[in-house]
Coordinates of C-alpha atoms and ligand atoms in Angstrom, one line a residue:
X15 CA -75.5 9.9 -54.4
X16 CA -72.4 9.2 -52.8
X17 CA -70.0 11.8 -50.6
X18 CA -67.2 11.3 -52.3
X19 CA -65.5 10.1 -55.1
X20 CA -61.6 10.3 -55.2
X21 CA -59.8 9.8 -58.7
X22 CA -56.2 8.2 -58.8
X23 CA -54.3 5.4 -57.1
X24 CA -51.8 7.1 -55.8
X25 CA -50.1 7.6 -52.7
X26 CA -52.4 10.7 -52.3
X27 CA -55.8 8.9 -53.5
X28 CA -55.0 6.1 -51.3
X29 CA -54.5 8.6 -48.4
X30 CA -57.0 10.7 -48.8
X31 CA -59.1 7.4 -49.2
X32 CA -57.7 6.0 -45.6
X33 CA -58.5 9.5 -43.9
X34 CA -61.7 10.1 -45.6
X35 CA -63.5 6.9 -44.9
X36 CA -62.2 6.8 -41.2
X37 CA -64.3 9.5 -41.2
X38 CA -67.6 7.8 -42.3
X39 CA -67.6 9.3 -45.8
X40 CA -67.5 5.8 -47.6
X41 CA -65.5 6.7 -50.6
X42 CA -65.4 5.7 -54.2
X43 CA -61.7 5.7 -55.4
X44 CA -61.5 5.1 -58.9
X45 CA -57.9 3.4 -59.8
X46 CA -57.2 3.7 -63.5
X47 CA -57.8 0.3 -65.5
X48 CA -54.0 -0.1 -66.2
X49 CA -51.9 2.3 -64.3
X50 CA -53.2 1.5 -60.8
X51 CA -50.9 2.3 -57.8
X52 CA -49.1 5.3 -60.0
X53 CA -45.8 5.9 -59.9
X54 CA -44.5 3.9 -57.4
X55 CA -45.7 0.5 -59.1
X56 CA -42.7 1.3 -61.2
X57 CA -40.2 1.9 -58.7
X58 CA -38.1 -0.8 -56.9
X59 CA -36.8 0.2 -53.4
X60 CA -38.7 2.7 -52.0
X61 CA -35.7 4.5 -49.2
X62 CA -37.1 7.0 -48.2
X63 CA -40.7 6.9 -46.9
X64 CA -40.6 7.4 -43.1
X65 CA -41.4 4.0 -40.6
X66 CA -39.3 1.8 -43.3
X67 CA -35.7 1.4 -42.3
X68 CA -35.3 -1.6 -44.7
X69 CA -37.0 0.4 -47.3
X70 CA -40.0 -1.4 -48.9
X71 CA -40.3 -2.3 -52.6
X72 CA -43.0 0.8 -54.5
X73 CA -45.5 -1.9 -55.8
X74 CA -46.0 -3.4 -52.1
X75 CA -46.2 0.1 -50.5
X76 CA -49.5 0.6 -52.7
X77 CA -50.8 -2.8 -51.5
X78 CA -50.4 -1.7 -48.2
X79 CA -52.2 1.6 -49.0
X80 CA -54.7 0.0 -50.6
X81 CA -55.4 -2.5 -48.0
X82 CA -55.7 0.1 -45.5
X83 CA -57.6 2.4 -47.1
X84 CA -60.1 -0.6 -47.9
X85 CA -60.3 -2.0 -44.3
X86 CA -62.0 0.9 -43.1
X87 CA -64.5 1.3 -46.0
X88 CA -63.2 2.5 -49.2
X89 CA -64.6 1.0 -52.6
X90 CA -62.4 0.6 -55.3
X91 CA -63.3 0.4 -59.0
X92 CA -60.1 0.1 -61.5
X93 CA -61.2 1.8 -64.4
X94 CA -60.8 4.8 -66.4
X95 CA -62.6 8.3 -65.9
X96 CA -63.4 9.4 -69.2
X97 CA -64.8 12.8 -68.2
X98 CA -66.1 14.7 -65.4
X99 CA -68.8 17.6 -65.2
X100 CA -67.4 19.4 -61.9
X101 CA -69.7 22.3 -62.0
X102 CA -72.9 22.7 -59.3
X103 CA -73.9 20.8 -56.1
X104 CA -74.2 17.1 -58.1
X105 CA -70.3 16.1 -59.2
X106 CA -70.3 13.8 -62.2
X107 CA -67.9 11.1 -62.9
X108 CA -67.5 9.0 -65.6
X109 CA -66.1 6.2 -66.8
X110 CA -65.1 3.3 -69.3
X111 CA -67.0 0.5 -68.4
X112 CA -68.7 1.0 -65.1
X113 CA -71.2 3.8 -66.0
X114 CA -71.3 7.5 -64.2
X115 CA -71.0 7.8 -60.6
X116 CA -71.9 11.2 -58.7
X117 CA -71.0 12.6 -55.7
X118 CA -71.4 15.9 -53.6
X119 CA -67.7 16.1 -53.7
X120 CA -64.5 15.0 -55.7
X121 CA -60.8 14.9 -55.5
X122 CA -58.1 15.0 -58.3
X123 CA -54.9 12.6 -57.3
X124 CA -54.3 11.7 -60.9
X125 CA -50.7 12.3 -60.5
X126 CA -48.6 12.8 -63.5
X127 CA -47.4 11.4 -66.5
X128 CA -44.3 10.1 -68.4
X129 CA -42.8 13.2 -70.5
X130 CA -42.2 12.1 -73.8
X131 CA -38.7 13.4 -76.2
X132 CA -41.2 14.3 -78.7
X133 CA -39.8 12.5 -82.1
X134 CA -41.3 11.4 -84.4
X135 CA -39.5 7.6 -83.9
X136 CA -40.1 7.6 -80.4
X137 CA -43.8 6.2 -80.3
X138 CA -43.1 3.7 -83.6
X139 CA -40.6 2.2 -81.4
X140 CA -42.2 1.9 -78.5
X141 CA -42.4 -1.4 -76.8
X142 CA -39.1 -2.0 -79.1
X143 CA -36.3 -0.7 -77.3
X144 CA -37.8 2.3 -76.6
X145 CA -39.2 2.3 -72.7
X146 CA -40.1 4.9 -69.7
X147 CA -40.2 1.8 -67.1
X148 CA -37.3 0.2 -66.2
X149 CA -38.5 -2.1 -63.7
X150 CA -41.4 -2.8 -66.2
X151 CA -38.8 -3.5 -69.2
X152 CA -35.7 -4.0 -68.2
X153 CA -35.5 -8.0 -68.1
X154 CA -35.1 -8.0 -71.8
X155 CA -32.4 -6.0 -72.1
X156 CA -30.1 -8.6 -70.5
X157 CA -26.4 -8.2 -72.1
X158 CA -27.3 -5.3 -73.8
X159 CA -26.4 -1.7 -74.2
X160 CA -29.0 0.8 -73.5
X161 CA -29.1 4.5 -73.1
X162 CA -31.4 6.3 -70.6
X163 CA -31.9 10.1 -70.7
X164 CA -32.2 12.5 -68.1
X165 CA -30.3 14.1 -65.3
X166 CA -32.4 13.6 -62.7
X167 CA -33.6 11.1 -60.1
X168 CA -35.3 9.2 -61.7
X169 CA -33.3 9.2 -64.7
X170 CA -30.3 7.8 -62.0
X171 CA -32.8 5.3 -60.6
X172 CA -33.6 4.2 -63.8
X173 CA -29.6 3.9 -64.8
X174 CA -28.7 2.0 -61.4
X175 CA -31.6 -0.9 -61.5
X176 CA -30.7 -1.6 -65.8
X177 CA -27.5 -2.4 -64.8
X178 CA -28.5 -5.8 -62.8
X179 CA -29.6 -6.7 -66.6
X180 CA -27.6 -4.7 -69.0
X181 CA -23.8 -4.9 -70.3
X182 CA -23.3 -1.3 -70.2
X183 CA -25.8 1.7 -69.8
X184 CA -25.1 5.1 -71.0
X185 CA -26.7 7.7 -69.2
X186 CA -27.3 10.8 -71.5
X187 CA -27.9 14.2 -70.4
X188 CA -28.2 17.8 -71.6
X189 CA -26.1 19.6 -69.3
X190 CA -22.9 18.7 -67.8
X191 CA -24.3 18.9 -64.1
X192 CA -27.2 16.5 -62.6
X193 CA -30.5 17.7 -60.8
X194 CA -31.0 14.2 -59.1
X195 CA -29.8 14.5 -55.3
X196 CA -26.7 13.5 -54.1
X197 CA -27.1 10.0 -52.8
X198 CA -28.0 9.5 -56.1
X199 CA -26.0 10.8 -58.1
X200 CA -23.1 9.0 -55.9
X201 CA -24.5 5.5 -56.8
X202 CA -24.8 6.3 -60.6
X203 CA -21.3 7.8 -59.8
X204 CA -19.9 4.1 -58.3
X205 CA -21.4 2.0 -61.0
X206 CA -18.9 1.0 -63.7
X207 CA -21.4 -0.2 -65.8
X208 CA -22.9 3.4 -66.1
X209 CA -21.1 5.8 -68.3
X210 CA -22.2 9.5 -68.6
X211 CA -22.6 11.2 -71.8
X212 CA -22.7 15.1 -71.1
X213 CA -23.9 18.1 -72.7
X214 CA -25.8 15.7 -75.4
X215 CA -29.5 15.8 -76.4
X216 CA -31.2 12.8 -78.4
X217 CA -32.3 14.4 -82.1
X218 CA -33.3 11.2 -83.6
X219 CA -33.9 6.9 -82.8
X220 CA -32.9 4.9 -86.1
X221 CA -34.3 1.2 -86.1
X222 CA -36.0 -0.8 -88.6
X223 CA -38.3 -3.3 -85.8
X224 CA -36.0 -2.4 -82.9
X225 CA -33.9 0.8 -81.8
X226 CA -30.7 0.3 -83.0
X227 CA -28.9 3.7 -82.3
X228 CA -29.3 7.4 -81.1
X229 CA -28.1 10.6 -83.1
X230 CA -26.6 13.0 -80.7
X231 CA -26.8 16.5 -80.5
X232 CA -23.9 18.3 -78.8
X233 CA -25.4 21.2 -76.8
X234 CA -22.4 23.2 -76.3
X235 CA -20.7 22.6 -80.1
X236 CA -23.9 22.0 -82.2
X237 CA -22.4 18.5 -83.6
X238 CA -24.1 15.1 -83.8
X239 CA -22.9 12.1 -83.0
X240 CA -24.2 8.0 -83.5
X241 CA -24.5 6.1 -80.4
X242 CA -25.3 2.2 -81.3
X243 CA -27.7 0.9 -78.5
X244 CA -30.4 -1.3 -78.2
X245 CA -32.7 0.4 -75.6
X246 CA -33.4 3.7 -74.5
X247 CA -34.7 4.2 -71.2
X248 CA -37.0 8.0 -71.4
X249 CA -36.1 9.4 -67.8
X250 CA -37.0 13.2 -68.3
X251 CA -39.9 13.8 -65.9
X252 CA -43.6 14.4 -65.5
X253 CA -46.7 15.9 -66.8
X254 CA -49.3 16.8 -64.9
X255 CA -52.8 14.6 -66.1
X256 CA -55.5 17.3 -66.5
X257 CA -56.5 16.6 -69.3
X258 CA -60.3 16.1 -68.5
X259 CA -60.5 19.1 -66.2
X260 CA -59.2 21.8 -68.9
X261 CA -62.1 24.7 -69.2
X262 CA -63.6 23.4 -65.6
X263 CA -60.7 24.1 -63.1
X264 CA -57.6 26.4 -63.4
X265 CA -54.5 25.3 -63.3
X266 CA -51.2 27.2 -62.9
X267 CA -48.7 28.4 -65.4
X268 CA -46.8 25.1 -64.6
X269 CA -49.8 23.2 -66.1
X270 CA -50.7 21.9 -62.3
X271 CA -54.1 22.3 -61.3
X272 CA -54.4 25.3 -58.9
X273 CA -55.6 25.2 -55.2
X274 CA -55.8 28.1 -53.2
X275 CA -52.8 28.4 -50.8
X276 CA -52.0 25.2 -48.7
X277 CA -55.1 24.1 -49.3
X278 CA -56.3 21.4 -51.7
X279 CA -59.2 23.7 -52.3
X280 CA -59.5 24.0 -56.5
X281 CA -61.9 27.0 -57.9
X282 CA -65.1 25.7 -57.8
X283 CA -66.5 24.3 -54.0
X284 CA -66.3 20.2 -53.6
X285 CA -63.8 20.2 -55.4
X286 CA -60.1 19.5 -54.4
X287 CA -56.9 18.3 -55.9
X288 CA -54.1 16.1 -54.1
X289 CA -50.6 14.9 -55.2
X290 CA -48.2 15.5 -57.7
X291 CA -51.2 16.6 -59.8
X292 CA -51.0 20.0 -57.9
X293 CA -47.4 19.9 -57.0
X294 CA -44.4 20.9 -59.5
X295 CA -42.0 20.6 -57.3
X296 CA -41.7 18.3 -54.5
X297 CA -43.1 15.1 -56.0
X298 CA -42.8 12.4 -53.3
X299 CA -44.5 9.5 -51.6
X300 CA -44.6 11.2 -48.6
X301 CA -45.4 14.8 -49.9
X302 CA -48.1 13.3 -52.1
X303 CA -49.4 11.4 -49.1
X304 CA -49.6 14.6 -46.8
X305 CA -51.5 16.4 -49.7
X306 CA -54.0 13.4 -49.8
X307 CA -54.7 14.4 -46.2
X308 CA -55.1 17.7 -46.7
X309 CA -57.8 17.2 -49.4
X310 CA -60.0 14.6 -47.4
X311 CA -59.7 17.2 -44.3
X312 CA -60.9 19.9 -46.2
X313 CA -63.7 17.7 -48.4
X314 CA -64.5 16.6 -44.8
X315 CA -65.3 20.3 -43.6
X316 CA -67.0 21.1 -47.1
X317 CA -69.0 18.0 -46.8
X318 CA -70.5 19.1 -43.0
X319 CA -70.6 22.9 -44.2
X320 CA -72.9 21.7 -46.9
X321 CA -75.1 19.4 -44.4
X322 CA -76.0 23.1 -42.4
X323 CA -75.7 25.4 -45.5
X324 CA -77.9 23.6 -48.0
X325 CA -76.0 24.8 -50.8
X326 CA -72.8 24.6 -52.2
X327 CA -71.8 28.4 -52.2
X328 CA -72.5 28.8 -48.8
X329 CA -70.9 25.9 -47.6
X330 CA -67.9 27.2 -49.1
X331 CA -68.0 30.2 -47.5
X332 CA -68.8 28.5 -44.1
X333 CA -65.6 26.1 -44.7
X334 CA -63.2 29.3 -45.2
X335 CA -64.3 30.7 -42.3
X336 CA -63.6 27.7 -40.3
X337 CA -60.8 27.5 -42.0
X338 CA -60.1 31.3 -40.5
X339 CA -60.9 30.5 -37.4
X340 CA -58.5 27.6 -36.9
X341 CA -55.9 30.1 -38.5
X342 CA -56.6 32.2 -36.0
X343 CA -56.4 29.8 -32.7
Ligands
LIG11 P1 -37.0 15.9 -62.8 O1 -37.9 16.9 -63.3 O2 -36.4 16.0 -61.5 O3 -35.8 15.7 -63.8 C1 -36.0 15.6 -65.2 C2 -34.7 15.6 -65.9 O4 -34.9 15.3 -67.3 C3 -33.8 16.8 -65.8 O5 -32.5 16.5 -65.6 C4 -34.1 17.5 -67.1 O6 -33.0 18.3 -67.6 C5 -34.3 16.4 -68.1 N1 -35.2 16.7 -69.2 C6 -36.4 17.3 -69.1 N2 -36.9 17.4 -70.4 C7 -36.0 16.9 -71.2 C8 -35.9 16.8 -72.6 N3 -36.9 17.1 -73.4 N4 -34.8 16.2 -73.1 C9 -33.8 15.9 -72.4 N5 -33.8 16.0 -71.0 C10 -34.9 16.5 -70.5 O7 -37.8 14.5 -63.0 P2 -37.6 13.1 -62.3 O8 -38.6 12.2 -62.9 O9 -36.2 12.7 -62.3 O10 -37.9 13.4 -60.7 C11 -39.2 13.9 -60.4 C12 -39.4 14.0 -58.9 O11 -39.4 12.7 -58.4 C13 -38.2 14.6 -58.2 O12 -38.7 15.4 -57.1 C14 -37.4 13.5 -57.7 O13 -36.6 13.8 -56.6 C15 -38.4 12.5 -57.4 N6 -37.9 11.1 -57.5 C16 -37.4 10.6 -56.3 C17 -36.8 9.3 -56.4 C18 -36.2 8.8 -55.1 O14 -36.0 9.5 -54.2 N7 -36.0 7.5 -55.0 C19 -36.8 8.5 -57.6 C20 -37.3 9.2 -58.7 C21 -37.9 10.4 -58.7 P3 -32.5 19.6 -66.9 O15 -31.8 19.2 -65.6 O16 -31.6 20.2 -67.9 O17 -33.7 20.4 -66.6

């Protein structure tokens, strides 16, 4: 049986990964089959992530991760977990194609997913014009008009990098004030390409085989408008993946799997959660990173509870008083 298994590829999987086999735990991270990396495979400059002044592109960040997480022991399987029984002192993982692993301990860095408009058009025309991954997509939209929606930063990222292929990109958004940050905003701002459609929320996609426009719904007036385009770029935020962990671990009222305090600590013992997957808010590299710390720290103290304890309970209990006691220094 192995120590631990950590689910999701991740900033915070790959860091909890880097600190938990530095300290001799061997881990198993399972990366999914095709969305290894998360997040920031899709994402083009990365700007803010401290130690790189030039920035560093998202998909070469993970392969750094990766590589370092690797060099000092971890496995890595891509493939998907299909389920998990979470419950008692043997942790049970399993997945597509390479069979059940167990463990004494897991953590949950499965990040989030793409939030959808929820229309009835949207999925029949995915992969034809309709797109949550610009950098993924956005070559064959060269010389064409697109539409992306959302107001925040992604949705401005999004906007910025489909002008280097498209003629003219509306950006559509339900209120008349964006959530992205400032610097942002600013560049979606500067770019004549870009032109902002306020107060507007997509009600329908119309296409035969490809998008070919968007009704419009006003949000202040209630009237609907056409707008012809060829693409539309779903920029609206995240979900949180639980889906295999509903009935075994709480989660909040924001759908985010709950941990007690700062911890990564999750309701049952060995298991701990990490990442955006537990974080509703904040949603960085860095933040995600820090949390995958935080999860291999405390699986690290569970772990050597459990050695002198026996049992799972117990080591627990032993953990949160360490935990106490370091408060308390
Ligand atoms: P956010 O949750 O920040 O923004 C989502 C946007 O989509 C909001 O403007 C919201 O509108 C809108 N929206 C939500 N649901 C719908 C819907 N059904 N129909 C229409 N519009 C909808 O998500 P992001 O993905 O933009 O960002 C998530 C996190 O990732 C943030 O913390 C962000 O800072 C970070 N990020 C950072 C980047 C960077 O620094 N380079 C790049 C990308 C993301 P409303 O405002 O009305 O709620």
């Amino acid at each position: 049986m192995r120590e631990i298994i950590i689910i999701g590829s991740g900033p915070a999987g790959f860091t909890a990964a880097i600190y938990a086999a530095r300290a001799g735990l061997s881990p198993l991270l399972l990366a999914s089959s095709v969305e290894a990396g998360g997040e920031l495979m899709k994402t083009t400059d990365v700007e803010n992530f401290p130690g790189f002044p030039e920035g560093i592109q998202g998909p070469e960040l993970m392969m750094k991760l990766q590589e370092q997480a690797e060099k000092f022991g971890t496995e890595v399987i891509l493939d998907d977990v299909t389920s998990v029984q979470l419950e008692g002192d043997v942790k049970s993982v399993e997945t597509g194609y390479s069979g059940t692993f167990e463990a004494r301990s897991v953590i949950f860095a499965t990040g989030s997913a793409y939030r959808k408009l929820g229309l009835p058009d949207e999925e029949r025309l995915s992969g034809r014009g309709v797109s949550w991954c610009a950098t993924c997509d956005g070559f064959f939209f060269k010389t064409k008009t697109i539409a992306v929606i959302g107001g925040g930063d992604s949705a401005m990222e999004e906007a910025t990098f489909l002008t280097r292929f498209a003629e003219k990109v509306y950006l559509v958004h339900r209120k008349d004030t964006l959530r992205a940050s400032k610097i942002m905003q600013e560049r979606a701002f500067a770019n004549d390409k870009i032109e902002f459609v306020w107060n507007s929320e997509v009600v329908g996609i119309s296409g035969e085989n490809a998008v070919e426009a968007l009704t419009l719904r006003n949000t202040v007036d209630g009237t609907t408008s056409e707008l012809p385009v060829q693409g539309l770029f779903v920029a609206i935020g995240n979900d949180p993946r639980v889906h295999f962990v509903h009935g075994q671990l709480d989660l909040t009222s924001e759908g985010t799997i709950a941990v007690a305090g700062r911890t990564s600590k999750t309701n049952l013992p060995g298991v701990f959660a990490a990442g955006d997957v537990i974080d509703p808010h904040y949603r960085q590299a860095v933040t995600a990173a820090a949390s995958g710390t935080v999860a291999a720290l405390d699986a690290e103290q569970f772990l050597a509870a459990l050695d002198q304890t026996g049992d799972e309970e117990s080591a627990a209990v032993v953990a949160e008083i360490v935990d106490e006691l370091v408060a308390a220094e």
